[in-house]
Amino acid sequence: MRPLFQRKGAMSIPRLYLDQPLEAGREVPATPGQAHYLGSVMRRGPGDAVLLFNGRDGEWQGRIAAIRKDRCTLAPERQARPQAPQADTRLLVAALKRDAMEWVVEKATELGIGLIQPVLTRRSVADRVNTTRLAAIAQEAAEQCERLGLPRVEPARPLPAVLDAWDGIPLLVGAERRESPSLGRVAQGLYAPWAWLVGPEGGFERVELDDLARRAFVSTASLGPRILRAETAAVAGLALLQALAGDWDDQPISIGDGALGNSARAGT
């Protein structure tokens, strides 16, 4: 996996995720892949600057303390940004083909989503996902986009199992039927926690739609008059939700009557 960078004028400072505590004066090891990239690809050496984060201790300015082939020690020096709380925002997406799935994970990470849950549906075009690979892509995207933590990427699970274990937060479902209200309308007054579910190419089967309809925490929403590819719907919906009910809005408006449910849908 290749570490990514933060641009500072004409210089690029490697920005690395480390699953290690970060504090001044406590040196931490880089992974072999990070060491190889810093030394062999970026031609960095002892004393060169790095930025470090671990999802718990904020972002730290630091230096390369020592480096040789696939071994590297990093020295955090000063906290540059404190750790911020991660809003409980989730993406549930029907398992897609590899390239599309990887693109969705990358973009969901850039959009600040906290959890990515692939689901298996009756029309899913894939019956498994490479969770390790998707987690690596999420890490690379987090290093690039300057977020302070990684999203949790869960193994793929059947949709009914995910719904049965759901904790009750509002789950907005992308609907093909135009009679559903627009996602922008449904999201008015919503605030985190929330989740966005996108089905497979070809949509959910009737039995799946009926199962979703009977869940009190589910609301359906439309993304407009055009048919979107699943990966487009996933990212477009997340962007809209982050703008109206997420961390793009620094003063989200809470609703007075609790979480959205089936009553938010047209015709109920």
Coordinates of C-alpha atoms in Angstrom, one line a residue, residues 17-220:
Y17 CA -1.8 6.4 9.2
L18 CA -0.2 4.4 12.1
D19 CA -2.0 2.0 14.4
Q20 CA 0.3 3.2 17.2
P21 CA -0.1 5.7 20.1
L22 CA 1.2 9.1 19.1
E23 CA 2.9 11.4 21.7
A24 CA 5.9 13.7 21.7
G25 CA 9.2 11.9 22.4
R26 CA 7.8 8.4 21.8
E27 CA 9.2 6.9 18.5
V28 CA 7.0 4.6 16.6
P29 CA 7.7 2.1 13.8
A30 CA 6.4 2.4 10.3
T31 CA 5.2 -0.6 8.4
P32 CA 7.6 -2.2 5.9
G33 CA 5.5 -0.9 3.0
Q34 CA 5.6 2.7 4.4
A35 CA 9.4 2.3 5.0
H36 CA 10.0 1.2 1.5
Y37 CA 7.9 4.0 0.0
L38 CA 9.6 6.7 2.2
G39 CA 13.1 5.5 1.5
S40 CA 13.1 4.0 -2.0
V41 CA 10.3 5.8 -3.8
M42 CA 10.3 9.2 -2.1
R43 CA 14.0 9.3 -1.3
R44 CA 13.4 10.6 2.2
G45 CA 15.9 10.2 5.0
P46 CA 16.5 10.8 8.7
G47 CA 15.2 14.3 9.7
D48 CA 12.7 14.7 6.9
A49 CA 9.2 15.8 7.9
V50 CA 6.1 13.5 8.1
L51 CA 2.5 13.9 9.3
L52 CA 1.1 11.2 11.4
F53 CA -2.4 10.2 12.6
N54 CA -4.0 7.2 14.2
G55 CA -7.7 8.0 14.6
R56 CA -7.3 8.6 18.3
D57 CA -4.6 11.2 19.1
G58 CA -5.2 13.8 16.4
E59 CA -2.6 14.7 13.7
W60 CA 1.1 15.0 14.6
Q61 CA 4.0 16.7 12.9
G62 CA 7.1 14.5 13.1
R63 CA 10.3 13.4 11.6
I64 CA 11.9 10.3 10.3
A65 CA 14.2 9.2 13.1
A66 CA 15.8 6.3 11.2
I67 CA 15.3 4.5 8.0
R68 CA 16.9 1.5 6.2
K69 CA 15.3 -0.6 3.5
D70 CA 12.0 -1.9 4.9
R71 CA 12.6 -0.5 8.4
C72 CA 11.7 3.0 9.6
T73 CA 11.2 4.7 12.9
L74 CA 9.2 7.9 13.1
A75 CA 9.3 10.5 15.8
P76 CA 6.2 12.5 16.6
E77 CA 7.1 16.0 17.8
R78 CA 4.0 18.2 18.1
Q79 CA 0.3 17.8 17.8
A80 CA -0.9 19.8 14.8
R81 CA -4.7 19.1 15.1
P82 CA -6.6 17.6 18.0
Q83 CA -8.8 14.6 17.4
A84 CA -12.3 15.5 16.4
P85 CA -15.4 13.3 17.1
Q86 CA -16.5 11.1 14.2
A87 CA -20.2 11.5 13.4
D88 CA -22.1 8.2 13.2
T89 CA -22.7 8.2 9.4
R90 CA -23.0 4.9 7.5
L91 CA -23.1 3.6 4.0
L92 CA -24.8 0.3 3.2
V93 CA -24.2 -0.7 -0.4
A94 CA -25.1 -3.9 -2.3
A95 CA -21.9 -5.7 -3.2
L96 CA -20.6 -4.4 -6.6
K97 CA -17.9 -5.5 -9.0
R98 CA -14.4 -4.9 -7.8
D99 CA -13.6 -1.6 -9.5
A100 CA -16.9 0.0 -8.7
M101 CA -16.8 -1.2 -5.1
E102 CA -13.3 0.2 -4.6
W103 CA -14.3 3.5 -6.1
V104 CA -17.3 3.7 -3.7
V105 CA -15.1 3.0 -0.7
E106 CA -12.6 5.6 -1.7
K107 CA -15.2 8.3 -2.2
A108 CA -17.2 7.4 0.9
T109 CA -13.9 7.8 2.9
E110 CA -13.3 11.2 1.3
L111 CA -16.8 12.2 2.2
G112 CA -16.2 11.5 5.9
I113 CA -18.4 8.4 6.3
G114 CA -17.7 6.5 9.5
L115 CA -18.8 3.0 8.5
I116 CA -19.0 1.1 5.2
Q117 CA -21.1 -2.0 5.2
P118 CA -21.3 -4.1 1.9
V119 CA -24.6 -6.1 1.8
L120 CA -25.6 -9.1 -0.2
T121 CA -28.9 -8.9 -1.9
R122 CA -30.8 -11.1 -4.3
R123 CA -29.6 -9.2 -7.3
S124 CA -26.0 -8.4 -6.1
V125 CA -23.5 -8.7 -9.0
A126 CA -20.9 -10.0 -6.5
D127 CA -21.2 -12.6 -3.8
R128 CA -18.2 -11.5 -1.8
V129 CA -15.9 -8.5 -1.2
N130 CA -12.2 -8.3 -0.3
T131 CA -12.5 -6.5 3.0
T132 CA -8.7 -6.3 3.5
R133 CA -8.3 -4.6 0.1
L134 CA -11.2 -2.2 0.7
A135 CA -9.7 -1.3 4.1
A136 CA -6.4 -0.5 2.5
I137 CA -8.1 1.7 -0.1
A138 CA -9.9 3.5 2.7
Q139 CA -6.6 4.1 4.5
E140 CA -5.0 5.6 1.4
A141 CA -8.0 7.8 0.9
A142 CA -7.9 9.0 4.5
E143 CA -4.2 9.8 4.2
Q144 CA -5.0 11.8 1.1
C145 CA -8.1 13.8 2.2
E146 CA -6.7 14.8 5.6
R147 CA -9.4 13.2 7.7
L148 CA -8.2 12.2 11.2
G149 CA -9.5 8.6 11.3
L150 CA -10.4 5.7 9.1
P151 CA -13.9 4.4 8.3
R152 CA -14.7 1.0 9.6
V153 CA -15.1 -1.4 6.6
E154 CA -17.2 -4.4 7.5
P155 CA -17.3 -7.8 5.8
A156 CA -20.2 -8.3 3.5
R157 CA -23.4 -9.6 5.1
P158 CA -26.8 -10.6 3.8
L159 CA -29.1 -7.6 3.9
P160 CA -31.8 -9.3 6.1
A161 CA -29.1 -10.1 8.7
V162 CA -27.9 -6.4 8.8
L163 CA -31.5 -5.2 9.1
D164 CA -32.3 -7.7 11.9
A165 CA -29.3 -6.5 13.9
W166 CA -29.9 -2.8 13.2
D167 CA -29.7 -0.4 16.2
G168 CA -32.6 1.8 15.1
I169 CA -30.9 4.9 13.6
P170 CA -32.6 6.3 10.5
L171 CA -31.9 4.3 7.4
L172 CA -32.6 6.1 4.2
V173 CA -33.0 3.8 1.2
G174 CA -32.4 4.9 -2.4
A175 CA -35.7 4.2 -4.3
E176 CA -36.3 3.8 -8.0
R177 CA -39.9 4.7 -7.7
R178 CA -40.5 8.3 -8.4
E179 CA -43.4 8.6 -5.9
S180 CA -40.9 8.6 -3.1
P181 CA -39.9 12.0 -1.9
S182 CA -36.6 13.4 -2.9
L183 CA -33.6 12.7 -0.7
G184 CA -33.2 16.5 -0.3
R185 CA -36.7 16.7 1.1
V186 CA -36.3 13.7 3.4
A187 CA -33.0 15.0 4.7
Q188 CA -34.4 18.3 5.8
G189 CA -34.2 18.4 9.6
L190 CA -32.2 15.2 9.8
Y191 CA -29.0 15.0 11.7
A192 CA -26.4 12.3 12.5
P193 CA -26.6 9.5 13.2
W194 CA -28.0 8.3 9.9
A195 CA -27.3 5.7 7.2
W196 CA -27.7 5.5 3.4
L197 CA -28.6 2.2 1.7
V198 CA -28.1 1.7 -2.1
G199 CA -29.3 -1.5 -3.8
P200 CA -27.8 -3.4 -6.7
E201 CA -28.0 -2.8 -10.4
G202 CA -31.5 -3.7 -11.3
G203 CA -32.8 -2.7 -7.9
F204 CA -34.2 -4.6 -4.9
E205 CA -36.6 -7.5 -5.5
R206 CA -40.2 -7.2 -4.2
V207 CA -39.6 -9.3 -1.2
E208 CA -36.7 -7.1 -0.2
L209 CA -38.7 -4.0 -0.6
D210 CA -41.5 -5.4 1.5
D211 CA -39.0 -6.3 4.2
L212 CA -37.6 -2.8 4.2
A213 CA -41.1 -1.2 4.2
R214 CA -42.0 -3.0 7.5
R215 CA -39.0 -1.6 9.3
A216 CA -39.9 1.4 11.4
F217 CA -36.4 3.0 11.0
V218 CA -36.5 2.9 7.2
S219 CA -37.5 5.8 4.9
T220 CA -37.3 5.7 1.1

